[in-house]
mmCIF file of C-alpha atoms in Angstrom:
data_model
loop_
_atom_site.group_PDB
_atom_site.id
_atom_site.type_symbol
_atom_site.label_atom_id
_atom_site.label_comp_id
_atom_site.label_asym_id
_atom_site.label_seq_id
_atom_site.Cartn_x
_atom_site.Cartn_y
_atom_site.Cartn_z
ATOM 1 C CA MET W 1 -50.861 -92.717 -83.490
ATOM 2 C CA THR W 2 -47.623 -93.323 -81.636
ATOM 3 C CA THR W 3 -44.379 -91.344 -81.887
ATOM 4 C CA SER W 4 -41.047 -93.131 -81.858
ATOM 5 C CA SER W 5 -38.240 -92.066 -79.529
ATOM 6 C CA GLY W 6 -36.221 -90.844 -82.540
ATOM 7 C CA GLN W 7 -39.094 -88.668 -83.665
ATOM 8 C CA ARG W 8 -39.534 -87.290 -80.142
ATOM 9 C CA SER W 9 -35.826 -86.477 -80.025
ATOM 10 C CA GLU W 10 -36.041 -84.633 -83.335
ATOM 11 C CA LEU W 11 -39.155 -82.773 -82.196
ATOM 12 C CA ASP W 12 -37.474 -81.778 -78.948
ATOM 13 C CA ARG W 13 -34.465 -80.450 -80.898
ATOM 14 C CA LEU W 14 -36.743 -78.548 -83.259
ATOM 15 C CA ARG W 15 -38.637 -77.091 -80.312
ATOM 16 C CA ASP W 16 -35.346 -76.013 -78.673
ATOM 17 C CA THR W 17 -34.170 -74.454 -81.951
ATOM 18 C CA ILE W 18 -37.347 -72.431 -82.346
ATOM 19 C CA GLU W 19 -37.257 -71.310 -78.707
ATOM 20 C CA ILE W 20 -33.593 -70.261 -78.945
ATOM 21 C CA THR W 21 -34.161 -68.465 -82.261
ATOM 22 C CA ASN W 22 -37.182 -66.574 -80.954
ATOM 23 C CA THR W 23 -35.327 -65.571 -77.801
ATOM 24 C CA LEU W 24 -32.299 -64.267 -79.724
ATOM 25 C CA LEU W 25 -34.323 -62.621 -82.519
ATOM 26 C CA THR W 26 -35.572 -59.993 -80.093
ATOM 27 C CA ALA W 27 -32.034 -58.573 -80.012
ATOM 28 C CA ILE W 28 -32.268 -57.328 -83.610
ATOM 29 C CA SER W 29 -34.928 -54.735 -82.773
ATOM 30 C CA SER W 30 -32.939 -53.459 -79.779
ATOM 31 C CA THR W 31 -31.119 -50.118 -79.856
ATOM 32 C CA GLU W 32 -27.957 -52.024 -78.806
ATOM 33 C CA PRO W 33 -28.420 -55.291 -80.713
ATOM 34 C CA VAL W 34 -24.986 -56.826 -80.080
ATOM 35 C CA HIS W 35 -25.130 -56.181 -76.339
ATOM 36 C CA THR W 36 -28.712 -57.442 -76.187
ATOM 37 C CA LEU W 37 -27.700 -60.560 -78.132
ATOM 38 C CA ALA W 38 -24.940 -61.289 -75.612
ATOM 39 C CA SER W 39 -27.414 -60.835 -72.761
ATOM 40 C CA ARG W 40 -29.923 -63.240 -74.331
ATOM 41 C CA ILE W 41 -27.197 -65.827 -74.982
ATOM 42 C CA GLY W 42 -26.129 -65.610 -71.354
ATOM 43 C CA VAL W 43 -29.674 -66.333 -70.220
ATOM 44 C CA LEU W 44 -30.012 -69.325 -72.530
ATOM 45 C CA CYS W 45 -26.763 -70.970 -71.404
ATOM 46 C CA HIS W 46 -27.392 -70.138 -67.729
ATOM 47 C CA GLY W 47 -23.986 -68.499 -67.511
ATOM 48 C CA THR W 48 -21.805 -66.056 -69.395
ATOM 49 C CA ALA W 49 -21.707 -64.908 -73.011
ATOM 50 C CA ILE W 50 -18.802 -62.923 -74.463
ATOM 51 C CA ILE W 51 -18.281 -61.527 -77.956
ATOM 52 C CA TYR W 52 -14.663 -60.619 -78.772
ATOM 53 C CA ASP W 53 -13.159 -58.846 -81.766
ATOM 54 C CA VAL W 54 -10.123 -60.264 -83.573
ATOM 55 C CA ASP W 55 -7.718 -58.610 -81.102
ATOM 56 C CA GLY W 56 -9.465 -59.956 -78.021
ATOM 57 C CA LYS W 57 -11.246 -56.730 -77.132
ATOM 58 C CA ILE W 58 -14.617 -57.437 -75.580
ATOM 59 C CA VAL W 59 -17.367 -56.131 -77.864
ATOM 60 C CA ALA W 60 -20.178 -57.240 -75.550
ATOM 61 C CA SER W 61 -20.491 -59.517 -72.540
ATOM 62 C CA THR W 62 -22.744 -60.618 -69.739
ATOM 63 C CA GLY W 63 -22.001 -62.788 -66.723
ATOM 64 C CA ILE W 64 -19.035 -63.343 -64.428
ATOM 65 C CA ALA W 65 -16.868 -65.933 -66.189
ATOM 66 C CA PRO W 66 -13.099 -65.134 -66.444
ATOM 67 C CA ALA W 67 -13.185 -63.350 -69.829
ATOM 68 C CA GLN W 68 -9.430 -62.764 -70.122
ATOM 69 C CA LEU W 69 -8.518 -66.361 -69.274
ATOM 70 C CA ILE W 70 -11.060 -67.566 -71.834
ATOM 71 C CA TRP W 71 -9.570 -65.312 -74.505
ATOM 72 C CA ASN W 72 -6.040 -66.475 -73.695
ATOM 73 C CA GLU W 73 -7.105 -70.050 -74.429
ATOM 74 C CA ILE W 74 -8.933 -69.059 -77.628
ATOM 75 C CA ALA W 75 -5.977 -66.988 -78.883
ATOM 76 C CA ALA W 76 -3.603 -69.918 -78.348
ATOM 77 C CA THR W 77 -5.314 -71.972 -81.093
ATOM 78 C CA ASN W 78 -6.550 -71.401 -84.627
ATOM 79 C CA GLN W 79 -9.488 -73.763 -84.261
ATOM 80 C CA SER W 80 -12.832 -72.416 -85.424
ATOM 81 C CA ASP W 81 -14.728 -74.217 -82.653
ATOM 82 C CA LEU W 82 -13.265 -74.850 -79.227
ATOM 83 C CA ALA W 83 -14.419 -76.679 -76.095
ATOM 84 C CA LEU W 84 -12.435 -76.202 -72.906
ATOM 85 C CA GLU W 85 -12.596 -75.992 -69.133
ATOM 86 C CA ILE W 86 -11.300 -73.128 -66.993
ATOM 87 C CA GLY W 87 -11.699 -73.874 -63.311
ATOM 88 C CA ARG W 88 -15.362 -74.648 -62.720
ATOM 89 C CA TRP W 89 -16.396 -73.131 -66.042
ATOM 90 C CA HIS W 90 -17.194 -75.136 -69.159
ATOM 91 C CA VAL W 91 -16.637 -73.075 -72.308
ATOM 92 C CA LEU W 92 -17.623 -73.363 -75.975
ATOM 93 C CA SER W 93 -16.388 -70.819 -78.532
ATOM 94 C CA ARG W 94 -16.765 -70.155 -82.251
ATOM 95 C CA ARG W 95 -14.970 -67.855 -84.683
ATOM 96 C CA VAL W 96 -17.336 -65.868 -86.896
ATOM 97 C CA ALA W 97 -16.301 -64.056 -90.104
ATOM 98 C CA LEU W 98 -18.029 -60.664 -90.415
ATOM 99 C CA ARG W 99 -17.608 -57.705 -92.776
ATOM 100 C CA ASP W 100 -15.376 -55.849 -90.318
ATOM 101 C CA GLY W 101 -13.222 -58.868 -89.465
ATOM 102 C CA ILE W 102 -13.233 -61.999 -87.350
ATOM 103 C CA HIS W 103 -15.246 -62.073 -84.123
ATOM 104 C CA VAL W 104 -15.436 -64.812 -81.513
ATOM 105 C CA ILE W 105 -18.543 -65.885 -79.598
ATOM 106 C CA ALA W 106 -17.823 -67.649 -76.313
ATOM 107 C CA ILE W 107 -20.399 -69.153 -73.959
ATOM 108 C CA ALA W 108 -19.506 -70.385 -70.495
ATOM 109 C CA SER W 109 -21.553 -72.241 -67.902
ATOM 110 C CA ARG W 110 -20.846 -74.075 -64.672
ATOM 111 C CA GLY W 111 -23.376 -76.684 -65.751
ATOM 112 C CA LEU W 112 -21.881 -79.006 -68.374
ATOM 113 C CA GLU W 113 -25.277 -80.521 -69.170
ATOM 114 C CA THR W 114 -26.643 -77.201 -70.440
ATOM 115 C CA LEU W 115 -23.787 -76.780 -72.911
ATOM 116 C CA GLU W 116 -23.965 -80.400 -74.025
ATOM 117 C CA GLN W 117 -27.679 -80.073 -74.782
ATOM 118 C CA LEU W 118 -27.920 -76.536 -76.145
ATOM 119 C CA GLY W 119 -24.387 -75.250 -76.750
ATOM 120 C CA GLU W 120 -24.166 -76.030 -80.473
ATOM 121 C CA LEU W 121 -27.688 -74.775 -81.117
ATOM 122 C CA ILE W 122 -26.960 -71.513 -79.288
ATOM 123 C CA LEU W 123 -23.709 -70.980 -81.213
ATOM 124 C CA ASP W 124 -25.309 -71.833 -84.567
ATOM 125 C CA THR W 125 -28.166 -69.397 -84.038
ATOM 126 C CA SER W 126 -25.949 -66.725 -82.506
ATOM 127 C CA GLU W 127 -23.561 -66.894 -85.459
ATOM 128 C CA ARG W 128 -26.379 -66.292 -87.939
ATOM 129 C CA LEU W 129 -27.940 -63.490 -85.922
ATOM 130 C CA LEU W 130 -24.609 -61.763 -85.285
ATOM 131 C CA GLY W 131 -24.028 -61.808 -89.042
ATOM 132 C CA ALA W 132 -27.497 -60.355 -89.612
ATOM 133 C CA VAL W 133 -26.967 -57.593 -87.045
ATOM 134 C CA HIS W 134 -23.634 -56.625 -88.594
ATOM 135 C CA GLY W 135 -25.160 -56.688 -92.063
ATOM 136 C CA ILE W 136 -27.897 -54.300 -90.961
ATOM 137 C CA GLN W 137 -25.392 -52.046 -89.202
ATOM 138 C CA TYR W 138 -23.050 -52.130 -92.215
ATOM 139 C CA GLY W 139 -25.858 -50.988 -94.514
ATOM 140 C CA ALA W 140 -26.798 -48.195 -92.111
ATOM 141 C CA ILE W 141 -23.173 -47.079 -91.847
ATOM 142 C CA ARG W 142 -22.830 -47.033 -95.646
ATOM 143 C CA ARG W 143 -25.941 -44.854 -95.946
ATOM 144 C CA ASP W 144 -24.666 -42.512 -93.224
ATOM 145 C CA ARG W 145 -21.289 -42.236 -94.975
ATOM 146 C CA ARG W 146 -22.928 -41.419 -98.296
ATOM 147 C CA ASP W 147 -25.180 -38.770 -96.719
ATOM 148 C CA ASN W 148 -22.220 -37.448 -94.721
ATOM 149 C CA GLU W 149 -20.054 -36.995 -97.827
ATOM 150 C CA GLN W 150 -22.854 -35.413 -99.838
ATOM 151 C CA LEU W 151 -23.520 -32.892 -97.064
ATOM 152 C CA ILE W 152 -19.923 -31.773 -96.578
ATOM 153 C CA ALA W 153 -19.379 -31.623 -100.360
ATOM 154 C CA SER W 154 -22.387 -29.302 -100.676
ATOM 155 C CA LEU W 155 -21.061 -27.089 -97.890
ATOM 156 C CA HIS W 156 -17.626 -26.948 -99.545
ATOM 157 C CA ASP W 157 -19.274 -25.761 -102.765
ATOM 158 C CA GLY W 158 -21.041 -22.972 -100.865
ATOM 159 C CA ILE W 159 -24.687 -22.496 -99.944
ATOM 160 C CA LEU W 160 -27.124 -19.607 -100.160
ATOM 161 C CA PRO W 161 -27.954 -17.841 -96.872
ATOM 162 C CA SER W 162 -31.645 -18.521 -97.495
ATOM 163 C CA ARG W 163 -30.987 -22.283 -97.381
ATOM 164 C CA GLU W 164 -28.761 -22.322 -94.297
ATOM 165 C CA HIS W 165 -31.513 -23.417 -91.919
ATOM 166 C CA ARG W 166 -32.116 -26.505 -94.062
ATOM 167 C CA PHE W 167 -28.471 -27.456 -93.878
ATOM 168 C CA TRP W 168 -28.395 -26.968 -90.116
ATOM 169 C CA SER W 169 -31.322 -29.371 -89.941
ATOM 170 C CA ARG W 170 -29.253 -31.932 -91.834
ATOM 171 C CA MET W 171 -26.259 -31.233 -89.575
ATOM 172 C CA THR W 172 -28.284 -32.145 -86.493
ATOM 173 C CA GLN W 173 -28.797 -35.612 -87.995
ATOM 174 C CA PHE W 174 -25.061 -36.101 -87.459
ATOM 175 C CA ASP W 175 -25.313 -34.848 -83.841
ATOM 176 C CA PHE W 176 -24.039 -31.300 -84.497
ATOM 177 C CA PRO W 177 -25.769 -28.797 -82.174
ATOM 178 C CA ALA W 178 -27.767 -26.389 -84.353
ATOM 179 C CA TYR W 179 -26.076 -23.020 -84.973
ATOM 180 C CA ALA W 180 -23.152 -23.898 -82.681
ATOM 181 C CA PRO W 181 -19.638 -22.919 -83.918
ATOM 182 C CA VAL W 182 -17.746 -25.411 -86.081
ATOM 183 C CA ARG W 183 -14.260 -25.612 -87.609
ATOM 184 C CA SER W 184 -13.171 -26.663 -91.080
ATOM 185 C CA VAL W 185 -10.302 -29.136 -90.957
ATOM 186 C CA GLU W 186 -7.763 -30.513 -93.446
ATOM 187 C CA LEU W 187 -5.733 -33.631 -92.611
ATOM 188 C CA ALA W 188 -2.771 -35.154 -94.458
ATOM 189 C CA PRO W 189 -0.844 -38.376 -93.759
ATOM 190 C CA PHE W 190 2.644 -37.897 -92.349
ATOM 191 C CA ASP W 191 4.226 -39.683 -95.311
ATOM 192 C CA GLY W 192 3.030 -37.063 -97.802
ATOM 193 C CA GLU W 193 1.115 -39.654 -99.807
ATOM 194 C CA SER W 194 -2.507 -39.210 -100.848
ATOM 195 C CA ALA W 195 -5.069 -39.913 -98.145
ATOM 196 C CA ARG W 196 -7.065 -43.110 -98.633
ATOM 197 C CA GLU W 197 -10.659 -44.151 -98.104
ATOM 198 C CA SER W 198 -9.557 -46.670 -95.458
ATOM 199 C CA GLN W 199 -8.105 -43.795 -93.424
ATOM 200 C CA VAL W 200 -11.407 -41.932 -93.627
ATOM 201 C CA THR W 201 -13.142 -45.046 -92.306
ATOM 202 C CA GLN W 202 -10.729 -45.249 -89.375
ATOM 203 C CA LEU W 203 -11.258 -41.582 -88.529
ATOM 204 C CA VAL W 204 -15.036 -42.016 -88.631
ATOM 205 C CA SER W 205 -14.748 -44.981 -86.268
ATOM 206 C CA GLN W 206 -12.526 -43.023 -83.883
ATOM 207 C CA ALA W 207 -14.937 -40.087 -83.831
ATOM 208 C CA ARG W 208 -17.868 -42.430 -83.237
ATOM 209 C CA SER W 209 -16.098 -44.074 -80.295
ATOM 210 C CA THR W 210 -15.738 -40.682 -78.581
ATOM 211 C CA ALA W 211 -19.219 -39.425 -79.621
ATOM 212 C CA THR W 212 -17.640 -36.580 -81.625
ATOM 213 C CA PRO W 213 -19.899 -35.154 -84.386
ATOM 214 C CA LEU W 214 -18.075 -35.335 -87.716
ATOM 215 C CA LEU W 215 -18.543 -34.613 -91.408
ATOM 216 C CA ILE W 216 -15.677 -36.007 -93.474
ATOM 217 C CA MET W 217 -14.587 -36.839 -97.029
ATOM 218 C CA LEU W 218 -11.544 -37.242 -99.249
ATOM 219 C CA HIS W 219 -10.521 -33.881 -100.729
ATOM 220 C CA ARG W 220 -8.213 -33.024 -103.624
ATOM 221 C CA ALA W 221 -7.525 -29.318 -104.141
ATOM 222 C CA ASP W 222 -6.170 -29.947 -107.653
ATOM 223 C CA ARG W 223 -5.259 -32.913 -109.825
ATOM 224 C CA GLU W 224 -1.529 -32.742 -109.139
ATOM 225 C CA ALA W 225 -1.761 -32.427 -105.350
ATOM 226 C CA PRO W 226 -2.049 -35.480 -103.071
ATOM 227 C CA ALA W 227 -5.530 -36.061 -101.698
ATOM 228 C CA THR W 228 -6.161 -34.824 -98.171
ATOM 229 C CA ILE W 229 -9.068 -35.435 -95.817
ATOM 230 C CA ALA W 230 -11.560 -32.630 -95.298
ATOM 231 C CA ALA W 231 -13.747 -32.494 -92.218
ATOM 232 C CA LEU W 232 -16.079 -30.351 -90.183
ATOM 233 C CA VAL W 233 -15.963 -30.712 -86.401
ATOM 234 C CA PRO W 234 -17.682 -28.788 -83.613
ATOM 235 C CA ASP W 235 -15.692 -26.071 -81.880
ATOM 236 C CA SER W 236 -16.018 -27.927 -78.590
ATOM 237 C CA ALA W 237 -13.958 -29.857 -76.062
ATOM 238 C CA SER W 238 -14.762 -33.153 -77.796
ATOM 239 C CA GLY W 239 -13.864 -31.733 -81.213
ATOM 240 C CA GLU W 240 -10.547 -30.404 -79.942
ATOM 241 C CA ALA W 241 -9.749 -33.685 -78.173
ATOM 242 C CA TRP W 242 -10.454 -35.605 -81.393
ATOM 243 C CA LEU W 243 -8.147 -33.327 -83.388
ATOM 244 C CA GLN W 244 -5.403 -33.671 -80.766
ATOM 245 C CA ALA W 245 -5.726 -37.450 -80.949
ATOM 246 C CA VAL W 246 -5.616 -37.691 -84.762
ATOM 247 C CA SER W 247 -2.638 -35.296 -84.915
ATOM 248 C CA ARG W 248 -0.518 -38.187 -83.633
ATOM 249 C CA ARG W 249 -0.967 -39.796 -87.077
ATOM 250 C CA TYR W 250 -1.870 -36.887 -89.376
ATOM 251 C CA LEU W 251 -0.857 -33.314 -90.018
ATOM 252 C CA VAL W 252 -3.884 -31.245 -89.030
ATOM 253 C CA GLY W 253 -4.868 -27.744 -90.121
ATOM 254 C CA ALA W 254 -7.965 -26.176 -88.529
ATOM 255 C CA SER W 255 -9.788 -22.971 -89.400
ATOM 256 C CA GLY W 256 -11.019 -20.486 -86.877
ATOM 257 C CA PRO W 257 -14.507 -21.198 -85.452
ATOM 258 C CA PHE W 258 -17.594 -19.945 -87.279
ATOM 259 C CA ASP W 259 -21.341 -20.467 -86.825
ATOM 260 C CA SER W 260 -22.563 -19.631 -90.337
ATOM 261 C CA LEU W 261 -22.483 -22.569 -92.754
ATOM 262 C CA GLY W 262 -22.168 -20.087 -95.608
ATOM 263 C CA ARG W 263 -18.595 -19.510 -94.373
ATOM 264 C CA VAL W 264 -17.503 -23.109 -94.946
ATOM 265 C CA PRO W 265 -15.592 -22.303 -98.192
ATOM 266 C CA GLU W 266 -13.703 -19.563 -96.330
ATOM 267 C CA GLY W 267 -13.032 -21.988 -93.497
ATOM 268 C CA VAL W 268 -11.695 -24.542 -95.975
ATOM 269 C CA ARG W 269 -9.169 -22.004 -97.290
ATOM 270 C CA GLU W 270 -8.093 -21.229 -93.726
ATOM 271 C CA ALA W 271 -7.693 -24.924 -92.948
ATOM 272 C CA GLU W 272 -5.639 -25.460 -96.119
ATOM 273 C CA THR W 273 -3.369 -22.590 -95.103
ATOM 274 C CA ALA W 274 -2.985 -24.057 -91.621
ATOM 275 C CA LEU W 275 -2.160 -27.452 -93.120
ATOM 276 C CA ASP W 276 0.528 -25.868 -95.303
ATOM 277 C CA ILE W 277 2.041 -24.335 -92.160
ATOM 278 C CA GLY W 278 1.968 -27.773 -90.537
ATOM 279 C CA LYS W 279 3.783 -29.270 -93.520
ATOM 280 C CA GLN W 280 6.523 -26.620 -93.271
ATOM 281 C CA TRP W 281 6.952 -27.239 -89.558
ATOM 282 C CA ALA W 282 6.914 -31.011 -90.043
ATOM 283 C CA ALA W 283 9.702 -30.736 -92.623
ATOM 284 C CA ALA W 284 11.842 -29.083 -89.963
ATOM 285 C CA ALA W 285 10.851 -31.505 -87.194
ATOM 286 C CA ARG W 286 12.382 -34.903 -86.616
ATOM 287 C CA ASP W 287 8.994 -36.246 -85.530
ATOM 288 C CA PRO W 288 5.841 -34.832 -87.205
ATOM 289 C CA ALA W 289 3.740 -36.083 -84.284
ATOM 290 C CA VAL W 290 5.118 -33.263 -82.117
ATOM 291 C CA ILE W 291 3.465 -30.644 -84.330
ATOM 292 C CA GLY W 292 -0.100 -31.168 -83.147
ATOM 293 C CA PRO W 293 -3.030 -29.358 -84.790
ATOM 294 C CA ILE W 294 -2.346 -25.953 -86.360
ATOM 295 C CA TRP W 295 -5.193 -23.632 -85.343
ATOM 296 C CA THR W 296 -5.590 -20.636 -87.675
ATOM 297 C CA ASP W 297 -6.954 -18.443 -84.897
ATOM 298 C CA ARG W 298 -4.092 -19.333 -82.549
ATOM 299 C CA ILE W 299 -1.005 -18.902 -84.733
ATOM 300 C CA ASP W 300 1.283 -15.936 -84.078
ATOM 301 C CA LEU W 301 1.514 -12.893 -86.364
ATOM 302 C CA ALA W 302 4.852 -13.912 -87.909
ATOM 303 C CA THR W 303 3.497 -17.325 -88.907
ATOM 304 C CA TRP W 304 0.318 -15.766 -90.285
ATOM 305 C CA LEU W 305 2.266 -13.251 -92.365
ATOM 306 C CA LEU W 306 4.563 -15.929 -93.785
ATOM 307 C CA SER W 307 1.583 -18.084 -94.756
ATOM 308 C CA HIS W 308 0.221 -15.285 -96.968
ATOM 309 C CA VAL W 309 3.383 -14.700 -99.006
ATOM 310 C CA ASP W 310 4.100 -16.278 -102.382
ATOM 311 C CA PRO W 311 6.035 -19.477 -101.503
ATOM 312 C CA LYS W 312 8.585 -19.214 -104.314
ATOM 313 C CA GLN W 313 9.430 -15.593 -103.565
ATOM 314 C CA LEU W 314 9.602 -16.331 -99.859
ATOM 315 C CA LYS W 315 11.975 -19.251 -100.417
ATOM 316 C CA THR W 316 14.270 -17.044 -102.500
ATOM 317 C CA ARG W 317 14.358 -14.259 -99.895
ATOM 318 C CA ILE W 318 14.965 -16.685 -97.025
ATOM 319 C CA ALA W 319 17.821 -18.345 -98.913
ATOM 320 C CA ALA W 320 19.415 -14.939 -99.490
ATOM 321 C CA THR W 321 19.008 -13.938 -95.831
ATOM 322 C CA LEU W 322 20.555 -17.153 -94.507
ATOM 323 C CA ALA W 323 23.253 -17.485 -97.195
ATOM 324 C CA PRO W 324 26.079 -16.301 -94.873
ATOM 325 C CA LEU W 325 25.083 -18.919 -92.296
ATOM 326 C CA ARG W 326 26.538 -21.998 -93.984
ATOM 327 C CA ASP W 327 27.788 -23.895 -90.894
ATOM 328 C CA PRO W 328 25.079 -26.418 -89.770
ATOM 329 C CA GLY W 329 26.320 -26.274 -86.173
ATOM 330 C CA LEU W 330 25.990 -22.489 -86.027
ATOM 331 C CA ARG W 331 22.511 -22.689 -87.565
ATOM 332 C CA GLU W 332 21.379 -25.283 -85.008
ATOM 333 C CA THR W 333 22.716 -23.145 -82.169
ATOM 334 C CA LEU W 334 20.955 -20.047 -83.516
ATOM 335 C CA VAL W 335 17.633 -21.887 -83.951
ATOM 336 C CA THR W 336 17.838 -23.343 -80.434
ATOM 337 C CA TYR W 337 18.772 -19.922 -79.030
ATOM 338 C CA LEU W 338 15.751 -18.266 -80.666
ATOM 339 C CA ALA W 339 13.470 -21.150 -79.654
ATOM 340 C CA SER W 340 14.711 -20.744 -76.057
ATOM 341 C CA ASP W 341 13.687 -17.059 -75.949
ATOM 342 C CA GLN W 342 17.358 -16.020 -76.337
ATOM 343 C CA HIS W 343 18.260 -17.592 -73.006
ATOM 344 C CA ILE W 344 21.895 -18.729 -72.988
ATOM 345 C CA GLY W 345 21.456 -21.254 -70.164
ATOM 346 C CA ARG W 346 18.431 -23.016 -71.669
ATOM 347 C CA THR W 347 20.146 -23.078 -75.051
ATOM 348 C CA ALA W 348 23.211 -24.729 -73.525
ATOM 349 C CA ASP W 349 21.039 -27.298 -71.717
ATOM 350 C CA ALA W 350 19.158 -28.136 -74.922
ATOM 351 C CA LEU W 351 22.395 -28.601 -76.881
ATOM 352 C CA PHE W 352 24.256 -30.328 -74.001
ATOM 353 C CA VAL W 353 27.139 -27.840 -74.194
ATOM 354 C CA HIS W 354 28.671 -25.222 -71.891
ATOM 355 C CA PRO W 355 27.095 -21.719 -71.924
ATOM 356 C CA ASN W 356 30.423 -20.285 -73.082
ATOM 357 C CA THR W 357 30.245 -22.566 -76.123
ATOM 358 C CA VAL W 358 26.857 -21.057 -76.947
ATOM 359 C CA ARG W 359 28.272 -17.521 -76.595
ATOM 360 C CA TYR W 360 31.208 -18.406 -78.844
ATOM 361 C CA ARG W 361 28.961 -19.847 -81.542
ATOM 362 C CA LEU W 362 26.595 -16.876 -81.423
ATOM 363 C CA GLY W 363 29.607 -14.616 -81.867
ATOM 364 C CA LYS W 364 30.471 -16.585 -84.987
ATOM 365 C CA VAL W 365 26.880 -16.156 -86.198
ATOM 366 C CA GLU W 366 27.176 -12.387 -85.779
ATOM 367 C CA GLU W 367 30.453 -12.401 -87.701
ATOM 368 C CA ALA W 368 28.836 -14.333 -90.546
ATOM 369 C CA MET W 369 25.742 -12.143 -90.634
ATOM 370 C CA GLY W 370 27.701 -8.899 -90.297
ATOM 371 C CA MET W 371 25.471 -7.478 -87.558
ATOM 372 C CA PRO W 372 24.571 -8.167 -83.903
ATOM 373 C CA ILE W 373 21.734 -10.683 -83.696
ATOM 374 C CA THR W 374 20.208 -8.679 -80.837
ATOM 375 C CA SER W 375 19.418 -5.751 -83.129
ATOM 376 C CA ALA W 376 15.722 -5.511 -83.987
ATOM 377 C CA PRO W 377 16.114 -5.777 -87.810
ATOM 378 C CA ALA W 378 18.499 -8.757 -87.602
ATOM 379 C CA LEU W 379 16.348 -10.508 -85.012
ATOM 380 C CA ALA W 380 13.158 -9.989 -87.041
ATOM 381 C CA ASN W 381 14.798 -11.263 -90.237
ATOM 382 C CA LEU W 382 16.225 -14.337 -88.526
ATOM 383 C CA VAL W 383 12.989 -15.214 -86.740
ATOM 384 C CA LEU W 384 10.998 -14.939 -89.971
ATOM 385 C CA SER W 385 13.575 -16.906 -91.985
ATOM 386 C CA LEU W 386 13.890 -19.689 -89.423
ATOM 387 C CA ARG W 387 10.253 -19.736 -88.246
ATOM 388 C CA PRO W 388 9.462 -23.391 -89.150
ATOM 389 C CA GLU W 389 12.663 -24.661 -87.492
ATOM 390 C CA ILE W 390 12.087 -22.516 -84.407
ATOM 391 C CA ALA W 391 8.499 -23.738 -84.079
ATOM 392 C CA ALA W 392 9.535 -27.383 -84.485
ATOM 393 C CA THR W 393 12.264 -26.992 -81.854
ATOM 394 C CA GLN W 394 9.844 -25.380 -79.403
ATOM 395 C CA LEU W 395 7.262 -28.110 -79.939
ATOM 396 C CA ARG W 396 9.863 -30.848 -79.373
ATOM 397 C CA ALA W 397 10.879 -29.141 -76.139
ATOM 398 C CA VAL W 398 7.259 -28.939 -74.970
ATOM 399 C CA ARG W 399 6.574 -32.595 -75.802
ATOM 400 C CA GLY W 400 9.821 -33.609 -74.126
ATOM 401 C CA SER W 401 8.889 -31.819 -70.904
ATOM 402 C CA ASP W 402 5.425 -33.424 -71.000
ATOM 403 C CA THR W 403 6.954 -36.933 -71.061
ATOM 404 C CA ASP W 404 9.822 -36.267 -68.654
ATOM 405 C CA PRO W 405 9.141 -38.339 -65.508
ATOM 406 C CA ASN W 406 11.090 -35.836 -63.429
#
């Protein structure tokens, strides 16, 4: 029985397809499937394989081809499939739609014949396998998120001491060191709106990228209040770095550290109090990002005392204390003076005025208040009444000095 040339060609293509598929399938069982897939693709095309995300960030790559130059060419066109040459490199690329957005697979070889013979087959198979890998990972992430939310919700409700060891066992599944101190955290968007599930997803991704253990969920203290984001993070360098990073986009209140999971409800109350302090300071700050995380165990006594007073009564007493100080310019000078540790020179520098102008304005403040502001009772009353504005001014000064190139 003879085989025609057309049949041989089809058999050769089928044989190549099976070989390519088998080679790439091994990536799925790898602990790093996307990186392994890129490595296998590179071997098959005898060159370089690169997987980009929609913004051009390299997700995985292998080989020495000019990745940035390749991306520049891909980004310049909206074509799904692209064939191009960059120097001695021949390149084929394909856009792939995945659950988390568009990705691009690019293969590059110095041998044109390899890409002409196998390029389309490699891209076809790679596209399907990349979709399969992301589907598997997406399902695993969804299960982790569900288990994550159930665990932190249980801890918020409170657990019996006799069951704590079981919950620590579950915590270790999310990379928390057993019996190591943790902090309860409350986060709120700067705009005062309710937190959203998409924001939780972003925070989870950010924590994962820095290998920071995290339990997290949407949290609503009552029906009328905007939803916040509740979290548990380790009391560690990585946990603190994560909180510092997210405080550039969220108001952050953190409890003191504790190593008993039975104290989570207490930690939640502390974190809510710290978040309320952050909201007060943010209202007095021109830029909420300067606030940074509010740590319950690091706040000063005056701030702690104010946070435990009935808000309505406190507002009434503060209004009465500051009623004589109606001039906005005098109030700004007083706040800056107190934030500058009552230093005339630093106050003048911060306000861009002459020191004598500061002295004159402070004299006017004393006239309005009817007592010298250096007296202990007057100073205590003013510091307590203006605490959020003083804190915001100090934080702006600190952030300004951190960014000053001089």
